[in-house]
CSV table of C-alpha atoms and ligand atoms in Angstrom, one decimal:
chain,number,residue,atom,x,y,z
A,243,UNK,CA,0.0,0.0,0.0
A,244,UNK,CA,1.4,3.4,-1.0
A,245,UNK,CA,1.9,5.8,1.9
A,246,UNK,CA,1.1,9.5,2.0
A,247,UNK,CA,2.4,12.1,4.5
A,248,UNK,CA,-0.1,14.8,5.4
A,249,UNK,CA,1.3,18.0,6.9
A,250,UNK,CA,-0.8,20.6,8.9
A,251,UNK,CA,-3.4,18.0,9.6
A,252,UNK,CA,-6.2,19.4,11.6
A,253,UNK,CA,-8.5,17.4,13.9
A,254,UNK,CA,-11.5,18.6,12.0
A,255,UNK,CA,-10.4,16.9,8.7
A,256,UNK,CA,-8.9,13.6,10.0
A,257,UNK,CA,-12.1,11.5,10.1
A,258,UNK,CA,-13.3,12.9,6.8
A,259,UNK,CA,-10.0,12.1,5.1
A,260,UNK,CA,-10.0,8.6,6.5
A,261,UNK,CA,-13.5,8.1,5.2
A,262,UNK,CA,-12.6,9.4,1.7
A,263,UNK,CA,-9.5,7.3,1.7
A,264,UNK,CA,-11.4,4.1,2.5
A,265,UNK,CA,-8.2,2.1,3.1
A,266,UNK,CA,-6.6,3.0,-0.2
A,267,UNK,CA,-3.4,4.6,1.1
A,268,UNK,CA,-1.5,4.4,4.3
A,269,UNK,CA,-2.1,7.9,5.7
A,270,UNK,CA,0.6,9.4,8.0
A,271,UNK,CA,-0.7,12.5,9.7
A,272,UNK,CA,1.5,15.3,11.0
A,273,UNK,CA,0.1,18.2,12.8
A,274,UNK,CA,3.2,20.2,12.0
A,275,UNK,CA,3.4,22.7,9.2
A,276,UNK,CA,5.9,21.9,6.5
A,277,UNK,CA,9.0,24.0,7.1
A,278,UNK,CA,12.8,23.5,7.1
A,279,UNK,CA,12.5,22.0,10.6
A,280,UNK,CA,9.8,19.5,9.7
A,281,UNK,CA,10.6,18.5,6.1
A,282,UNK,CA,12.6,15.5,7.3
A,283,UNK,CA,9.4,13.9,8.7
A,284,UNK,CA,8.4,13.0,5.1
A,285,UNK,CA,11.7,11.5,4.0
A,286,UNK,CA,10.9,8.5,1.8
A,287,UNK,CA,7.3,9.6,1.0
A,288,UNK,CA,6.8,9.8,-2.8
A,289,UNK,CA,3.4,11.6,-2.1
A,290,UNK,CA,2.7,14.3,0.4
A,291,UNK,CA,-0.2,16.5,1.1
A,292,UNK,CA,-0.1,20.2,2.1
A,293,UNK,CA,-2.4,22.9,3.4
A,294,UNK,CA,-2.4,26.7,2.9
A,295,UNK,CA,0.3,27.7,5.3
A,296,UNK,CA,2.8,24.9,4.6
A,297,UNK,CA,6.0,26.3,3.2
A,298,UNK,CA,6.8,24.8,-0.1
A,299,UNK,CA,9.4,27.4,-1.1
A,300,UNK,CA,12.3,26.5,-3.5
A,301,UNK,CA,14.8,25.3,-0.8
A,302,UNK,CA,12.2,23.1,0.8
A,303,UNK,CA,11.1,21.6,-2.5
A,304,UNK,CA,14.7,20.7,-3.2
A,305,UNK,CA,15.0,18.8,0.1
A,306,UNK,CA,11.6,17.1,-0.6
A,307,UNK,CA,12.9,16.0,-4.0
A,308,UNK,CA,16.1,14.7,-2.5
A,309,UNK,CA,14.1,12.8,0.0
A,310,UNK,CA,12.0,11.1,-2.7
A,311,UNK,CA,8.9,13.2,-3.0
A,312,UNK,CA,7.5,13.4,-6.6
A,313,UNK,CA,3.9,14.3,-6.0
A,314,UNK,CA,2.2,17.0,-3.9
A,315,UNK,CA,-1.5,17.1,-3.4
A,316,UNK,CA,-2.7,20.4,-1.9
A,317,UNK,CA,-5.8,20.4,0.2
A,318,UNK,CA,-6.5,24.0,-0.9
A,319,UNK,CA,-7.4,26.0,-4.0
A,320,UNK,CA,-4.7,28.6,-3.6
A,321,UNK,CA,-1.1,27.7,-4.2
A,322,UNK,CA,0.8,30.9,-3.5
A,323,UNK,CA,2.8,28.9,-0.8
A,324,UNK,CA,4.4,26.7,-3.5
A,325,UNK,CA,7.2,27.8,-5.6
A,326,UNK,CA,5.7,26.4,-8.8
A,327,UNK,CA,8.6,27.2,-11.1
A,328,UNK,CA,10.9,25.3,-8.8
A,329,UNK,CA,8.5,22.4,-8.7
A,330,UNK,CA,8.3,22.3,-12.5
A,331,UNK,CA,12.1,22.4,-12.8
A,332,UNK,CA,12.4,19.5,-10.3
A,333,UNK,CA,9.6,17.5,-12.0
A,334,UNK,CA,7.5,17.5,-8.8
A,335,UNK,CA,3.8,17.3,-9.9
A,336,UNK,CA,1.4,19.4,-7.9
A,337,UNK,CA,-2.4,19.1,-7.8
A,338,UNK,CA,-4.9,21.2,-5.9
A,339,UNK,CA,-8.6,21.2,-5.1
A,340,UNK,CA,-9.7,23.9,-7.5
A,341,UNK,CA,-13.2,24.4,-6.0
A,342,UNK,CA,-14.4,22.7,-2.8
A,343,UNK,CA,-17.1,25.1,-1.9
A,344,UNK,CA,-17.1,28.6,-3.2
A,345,UNK,CA,-20.4,29.0,-1.3
A,346,UNK,CA,-18.6,28.4,2.0
A,347,UNK,CA,-16.1,31.3,1.4
A,348,UNK,CA,-18.7,33.6,-0.1
A,349,UNK,CA,-21.1,33.0,2.7
A,350,UNK,CA,-18.4,33.7,5.3
A,351,UNK,CA,-17.5,36.9,3.7
A,352,UNK,CA,-21.1,38.0,4.0
A,353,UNK,CA,-21.3,36.7,7.6
A,354,UNK,CA,-18.3,39.0,8.4
A,355,UNK,CA,-20.2,41.9,6.7
A,356,UNK,CA,-23.4,41.3,8.6
A,357,UNK,CA,-21.7,40.7,12.0
A,358,UNK,CA,-19.7,43.9,11.6
A,359,UNK,CA,-22.6,45.9,10.3
A,360,UNK,CA,-25.1,44.8,13.0
A,361,UNK,CA,-22.4,44.6,15.7
A,362,UNK,CA,-23.4,41.1,16.6
A,363,UNK,CA,-20.2,40.3,18.6
A,364,UNK,CA,-20.5,43.4,20.7
A,365,UNK,CA,-24.3,42.8,21.3
A,366,UNK,CA,-23.7,39.2,22.3
A,367,UNK,CA,-21.0,40.2,24.8
A,368,UNK,CA,-23.2,42.9,26.2
A,369,UNK,CA,-26.2,40.7,26.7
A,370,UNK,CA,-24.1,38.1,28.6
A,371,UNK,CA,-23.2,40.9,30.9
A,372,UNK,CA,-26.9,41.6,31.4
A,373,UNK,CA,-26.5,44.9,29.6
A,374,UNK,CA,-29.5,45.2,27.3
A,375,UNK,CA,-28.9,48.8,26.1
A,376,UNK,CA,-28.7,49.4,22.4
A,377,UNK,CA,-26.4,52.4,22.4
A,378,UNK,CA,-23.5,52.0,20.0
A,379,UNK,CA,-25.2,49.2,18.1
A,380,UNK,CA,-26.7,51.1,15.2
A,381,UNK,CA,-26.1,49.4,11.9
A,382,UNK,CA,-27.0,50.3,8.3
A,383,UNK,CA,-29.3,48.8,5.7
A,384,UNK,CA,-27.4,46.7,3.2
A,385,UNK,CA,-30.2,47.6,0.7
A,386,UNK,CA,-29.1,50.4,-1.5
A,387,UNK,CA,-25.5,50.3,-0.5
A,388,UNK,CA,-22.7,50.0,-3.1
A,389,UNK,CA,-20.6,46.9,-2.8
A,390,UNK,CA,-17.4,46.6,-4.7
A,391,UNK,CA,-16.3,43.0,-5.5
A,392,UNK,CA,-12.6,42.7,-6.4
A,393,UNK,CA,-12.4,39.4,-8.2
A,394,UNK,CA,-15.5,37.8,-9.7
A,395,UNK,CA,-14.3,34.2,-10.1
A,396,UNK,CA,-16.1,31.4,-8.4
A,397,UNK,CA,-16.3,33.0,-5.0
A,398,UNK,CA,-16.8,36.6,-6.0
A,399,UNK,CA,-19.6,35.7,-8.4
A,400,UNK,CA,-21.5,34.0,-5.5
A,401,UNK,CA,-20.9,37.1,-3.3
A,402,UNK,CA,-22.5,39.1,-6.1
A,403,UNK,CA,-25.5,36.8,-6.1
A,404,UNK,CA,-26.0,37.0,-2.3
A,405,UNK,CA,-25.5,40.8,-2.2
A,406,UNK,CA,-27.9,41.2,-5.1
A,407,UNK,CA,-30.5,39.5,-2.8
A,408,UNK,CA,-29.9,42.3,-0.3
A,409,UNK,CA,-30.5,44.9,-2.9
A,410,UNK,CA,-27.0,46.2,-3.1
A,411,UNK,CA,-25.7,48.1,-6.1
A,412,UNK,CA,-22.8,46.0,-7.4
A,413,UNK,CA,-19.5,47.1,-8.8
A,414,UNK,CA,-16.8,44.7,-9.8
A,415,UNK,CA,-13.2,44.7,-10.8
A,416,UNK,CA,-11.6,41.7,-12.6
A,417,UNK,CA,-9.3,41.0,-15.5
A,418,UNK,CA,-12.3,39.2,-17.2
A,419,UNK,CA,-15.9,40.1,-17.1
A,420,UNK,CA,-18.5,37.5,-16.1
A,421,UNK,CA,-21.5,38.2,-18.4
A,422,UNK,CA,-23.8,36.0,-16.3
A,423,UNK,CA,-23.5,38.2,-13.2
A,424,UNK,CA,-23.7,41.3,-15.3
A,425,UNK,CA,-27.0,40.2,-16.8
A,426,UNK,CA,-28.6,38.5,-13.8
A,427,UNK,CA,-27.5,40.8,-11.0
A,428,UNK,CA,-26.7,44.1,-12.7
A,429,UNK,CA,-23.0,44.0,-11.8
A,430,UNK,CA,-21.1,46.9,-13.4
A,431,UNK,CA,-17.4,46.3,-14.1
A,432,UNK,CA,-15.1,49.2,-13.5
A,433,UNK,CA,-11.4,49.9,-12.8
A,434,UNK,CA,-10.0,49.4,-9.3
A,435,UNK,CA,-9.7,53.1,-8.4
A,436,UNK,CA,-13.4,53.7,-9.4
A,437,UNK,CA,-14.4,50.7,-7.3
A,438,UNK,CA,-12.5,52.2,-4.4
A,439,UNK,CA,-14.1,55.6,-4.8
A,440,UNK,CA,-17.7,54.5,-5.1
A,441,UNK,CA,-18.1,51.5,-2.8
A,442,UNK,CA,-19.5,51.5,0.7
A,443,UNK,CA,-18.3,47.9,1.1
A,444,UNK,CA,-15.2,46.4,-0.6
A,445,UNK,CA,-14.8,42.6,-0.5
A,446,UNK,CA,-11.6,40.9,-1.9
A,447,UNK,CA,-11.8,37.8,-4.0
A,448,UNK,CA,-8.8,38.0,-6.3
A,449,UNK,CA,-6.0,35.5,-5.7
A,450,UNK,CA,-2.6,36.6,-4.3
A,451,UNK,CA,-0.2,37.3,-7.2
A,452,UNK,CA,2.6,39.8,-7.8
A,453,UNK,CA,-0.1,42.1,-9.3
A,454,UNK,CA,-2.5,41.9,-6.4
A,455,UNK,CA,-0.1,42.0,-3.4
A,456,UNK,CA,-1.0,45.0,-1.2
A,457,UNK,CA,-3.9,45.9,-3.5
A,458,UNK,CA,-5.2,47.6,-0.4
A,459,UNK,CA,-2.6,50.1,0.8
A,460,UNK,CA,-2.4,53.8,1.7
A,461,UNK,CA,-2.8,54.9,-1.9
A,462,UNK,CA,-5.9,52.9,-2.7
A,463,UNK,CA,-7.4,53.6,0.8
A,464,UNK,CA,-7.0,57.4,0.1
A,465,UNK,CA,-9.5,57.0,-2.7
A,466,UNK,CA,-12.1,55.2,-0.5
A,467,UNK,CA,-15.2,56.7,1.0
A,468,UNK,CA,-14.8,57.6,4.7
A,469,UNK,CA,-16.0,54.9,7.0
A,470,UNK,CA,-16.2,52.2,4.4
A,471,UNK,CA,-16.3,48.5,5.2
A,472,UNK,CA,-13.4,46.3,4.0
A,473,UNK,CA,-13.6,42.5,3.9
A,474,UNK,CA,-10.7,40.1,3.1
A,475,UNK,CA,-11.4,36.4,2.9
A,476,UNK,CA,-8.8,35.8,0.1
A,477,UNK,CA,-5.2,36.1,1.2
A,478,UNK,CA,-3.6,38.3,3.9
A,479,UNK,CA,-1.0,39.8,1.6
A,480,UNK,CA,-3.7,41.5,-0.4
A,481,UNK,CA,-3.9,44.1,2.4
A,482,UNK,CA,-1.1,46.1,3.8
A,483,UNK,CA,-1.9,45.6,7.5
A,484,UNK,CA,0.1,48.6,8.8
A,485,UNK,CA,-1.7,50.9,6.4
A,486,UNK,CA,-5.1,49.5,7.4
A,487,UNK,CA,-4.3,50.0,11.1
A,488,UNK,CA,-3.5,53.6,10.4
A,489,UNK,CA,-6.7,54.1,8.4
A,490,UNK,CA,-8.7,52.4,11.3
A,491,UNK,CA,-7.1,54.8,13.8
A,492,UNK,CA,-7.9,57.8,11.6
A,493,UNK,CA,-11.5,56.4,11.3
A,494,UNK,CA,-11.2,56.4,7.5
A,495,UNK,CA,-11.9,52.6,7.4
A,496,UNK,CA,-15.1,52.1,9.4
A,497,UNK,CA,-15.1,48.3,9.5
A,498,UNK,CA,-12.6,45.6,8.7
A,499,UNK,CA,-13.5,41.9,8.5
A,500,UNK,CA,-10.5,39.6,8.0
A,501,UNK,CA,-10.3,35.9,7.7
A,502,UNK,CA,-6.8,36.0,6.4
A,503,UNK,CA,-3.7,37.9,7.7
A,504,UNK,CA,-0.4,38.6,6.1
A,505,UNK,CA,1.5,37.2,9.0
A,506,UNK,CA,-0.9,34.3,9.7
A,507,UNK,CA,1.6,31.5,9.2
A,508,UNK,CA,2.4,30.0,12.5
A,509,UNK,CA,-0.4,31.9,14.2
A,510,UNK,CA,-3.7,30.9,12.6
A,511,UNK,CA,-5.1,27.4,12.9
A,512,UNK,CA,-3.2,26.9,16.2
A,513,UNK,CA,-3.9,27.3,19.9
A,514,UNK,CA,-1.6,29.9,21.3
A,515,UNK,CA,-3.7,30.5,24.4
A,516,UNK,CA,-0.8,29.6,26.8
A,517,UNK,CA,1.6,32.0,25.1
A,518,UNK,CA,2.4,35.8,25.1
A,519,UNK,CA,1.3,37.3,21.8
A,520,UNK,CA,4.3,38.6,20.0
A,521,UNK,CA,2.6,40.0,16.9
A,522,UNK,CA,1.9,43.7,17.6
A,523,UNK,CA,-0.2,44.2,14.4
A,524,UNK,CA,-2.7,41.5,15.2
A,525,UNK,CA,-2.8,42.8,18.8
A,526,UNK,CA,-3.6,46.3,17.6
A,527,UNK,CA,-6.2,44.9,15.2
A,528,UNK,CA,-7.9,43.0,18.1
A,529,UNK,CA,-8.2,46.2,20.0
A,530,UNK,CA,-10.6,47.8,17.5
A,531,UNK,CA,-14.3,47.3,18.2
A,532,UNK,CA,-14.9,47.6,14.4
A,533,UNK,CA,-12.5,44.8,13.4
A,534,UNK,CA,-13.6,41.2,13.2
A,535,UNK,CA,-11.0,38.5,12.8
A,536,UNK,CA,-11.5,34.9,12.0
A,537,UNK,CA,-8.7,32.4,11.7
A,538,UNK,CA,-8.8,31.4,8.0
A,539,UNK,CA,-12.1,29.6,8.6
A,540,UNK,CA,-14.1,30.8,5.6
A,541,UNK,CA,-13.7,27.4,3.9
A,542,UNK,CA,-14.8,25.5,7.0
A,543,UNK,CA,-18.1,23.8,6.2
A,544,UNK,CA,-18.8,20.1,6.2
A,545,UNK,CA,-19.6,20.3,2.5
A,546,UNK,CA,-16.2,21.9,1.8
A,547,UNK,CA,-14.3,19.4,3.9
A,548,UNK,CA,-15.9,16.5,2.2
A,549,UNK,CA,-15.1,17.9,-1.2
A,550,UNK,CA,-11.5,18.6,-0.2
A,551,UNK,CA,-11.0,15.0,1.1
A,552,UNK,CA,-12.7,13.4,-2.0
A,553,UNK,CA,-10.7,15.5,-4.5
A,554,UNK,CA,-7.4,14.9,-2.5
A,555,UNK,CA,-7.9,11.2,-2.7
A,556,UNK,CA,-8.8,11.4,-6.4
A,557,UNK,CA,-5.6,13.4,-7.0
A,558,UNK,CA,-3.6,10.8,-5.2
A,559,UNK,CA,-5.2,8.1,-7.4
A,560,UNK,CA,-4.2,10.0,-10.5
A,561,UNK,CA,-0.6,10.6,-9.3
A,562,UNK,CA,-0.1,7.1,-7.9
A,563,UNK,CA,-0.8,5.8,-11.4
A,564,UNK,CA,1.3,8.6,-12.9
A,565,UNK,CA,-1.9,9.4,-14.9
A,566,UNK,CA,-3.2,12.7,-16.3
A,567,UNK,CA,-4.8,14.8,-13.5
A,568,UNK,CA,-7.1,17.7,-14.4
A,569,UNK,CA,-6.5,19.2,-11.0
A,570,UNK,CA,-2.7,19.4,-11.7
A,571,UNK,CA,-1.3,22.9,-11.7
A,572,UNK,CA,0.7,23.3,-14.9
A,573,UNK,CA,2.8,26.4,-15.4
A,574,UNK,CA,4.8,27.4,-18.5
B,614,NAI,P1,-11.1,32.1,-9.1
B,614,NAI,O1,-9.8,31.8,-9.7
B,614,NAI,O2,-12.3,31.4,-9.5
B,614,NAI,O3,-11.3,33.7,-9.2
B,614,NAI,C1,-10.3,34.7,-9.1
B,614,NAI,C2,-10.7,35.9,-9.9
B,614,NAI,O4,-9.7,36.9,-9.8
B,614,NAI,C3,-10.7,35.5,-11.4
B,614,NAI,O5,-12.0,35.9,-12.0
B,614,NAI,C4,-9.6,36.3,-12.0
B,614,NAI,O6,-9.8,36.7,-13.4
B,614,NAI,C5,-9.4,37.4,-11.1
B,614,NAI,N1,-8.1,38.0,-11.0
B,614,NAI,C6,-6.9,37.4,-10.9
B,614,NAI,N2,-5.9,38.2,-10.9
B,614,NAI,C7,-6.4,39.4,-11.0
B,614,NAI,C8,-5.9,40.8,-11.1
B,614,NAI,N3,-4.6,41.0,-11.0
B,614,NAI,N4,-6.7,41.8,-11.2
B,614,NAI,C9,-8.1,41.6,-11.3
B,614,NAI,N5,-8.6,40.4,-11.3
B,614,NAI,C10,-7.8,39.3,-11.1
B,614,NAI,O7,-10.8,31.9,-7.5
B,614,NAI,P2,-11.8,31.7,-6.3
B,614,NAI,O8,-12.1,30.2,-6.2
B,614,NAI,O9,-13.0,32.6,-6.5
B,614,NAI,O10,-11.0,32.1,-5.1
B,614,NAI,C11,-10.5,33.4,-4.9
B,614,NAI,C12,-9.5,33.4,-3.7
B,614,NAI,O11,-10.1,33.1,-2.5
B,614,NAI,C13,-8.4,32.3,-3.8
B,614,NAI,O12,-7.3,32.7,-4.7
B,614,NAI,C14,-7.9,32.2,-2.4
B,614,NAI,O13,-6.9,33.0,-2.2
B,614,NAI,C15,-9.1,32.6,-1.6
B,614,NAI,N6,-9.7,31.5,-0.8
B,614,NAI,C16,-9.8,31.7,0.5
B,614,NAI,C17,-10.4,30.7,1.3
B,614,NAI,C18,-10.5,30.9,2.8
B,614,NAI,O14,-10.8,30.0,3.5
B,614,NAI,N7,-10.4,32.1,3.3
B,614,NAI,C19,-10.7,29.4,0.8
B,614,NAI,C20,-10.6,29.4,-0.7
B,614,NAI,C21,-10.1,30.4,-1.4
């Protein structure tokens, strides 16, 4: 039986993966992230599986290759944590889970919007303290507000559909226009500066690339309406955190919902409750009443986990036969 090493294995996925595997492969689960300190754990494994914060940079891929790894199956859609050029040069084949549930992520983005807008976390804390006053809990109607969707791929298009249901005016920025959402939901495509200028809510659904890194920075925020809402469920590095903190302090950004964080590696997904927090930016973000942070959980629904597990086992099946895999990431 072929063996597979799983890095960054979370408790919530273990049983679902075992069920999808159905005895096909010998699964070796490591809770550690892949890093230069943990790479030796998978020595001798031809196939390994990684998650979003595993470090598959060039030097680590070289070690993996020397150790015998030839196939990597990602339990994620994004692959910005993998040096794809290096993998191609080494001949390591990489497959991903292109779409496990765009609904899960889109719905979480909207959950962040609504929780921030209607101050649900604050209201809940207050009521548990037997404080039933409403002062400071005023929200706004979503109906009639302008929402700017940056990236209208699988997730952004679903966000458009949901927000259309609220009665929002929808602006979008993407390299390619999605005619379906234009026709069905009245989405208007525009350039990014116009989206910044006109939106009351901006939600990010572009992938992290060299072109989108720090899309939200001092310069783009200078264009935005005062007190706008910013939501990031895509990748932390789309947002320059220091610039957003300054804008929150200046009350230019009115709400910030973040499921991802540029320094999340080693922080998110793990229990640090016994430690002293060393990251000053996240500490400052946590101090704002109008910031809501979740720990990269937008994907976390039972539907998504089942799809991730099924596709991961399917990708292992393709690779173990050295067969064509439509989920393989091929770069030129
Ligand atoms: P997708 O590939 O279907 O859509 C991405 C869209 O962004 C495409 O329409 C593309 O044309 C557009 N785009 C790419 N580069 C652009 C640029 N420079 N300027 C303008 N538009 C650009 O991807 P999908 O499935 O919608 O996912 C979006 C992102 O969501 C992923 O890349 C990933 O980073 C993030 N994600 C976050 C999860 C979470 O749990 N928080 C889970 C899954 C994905």
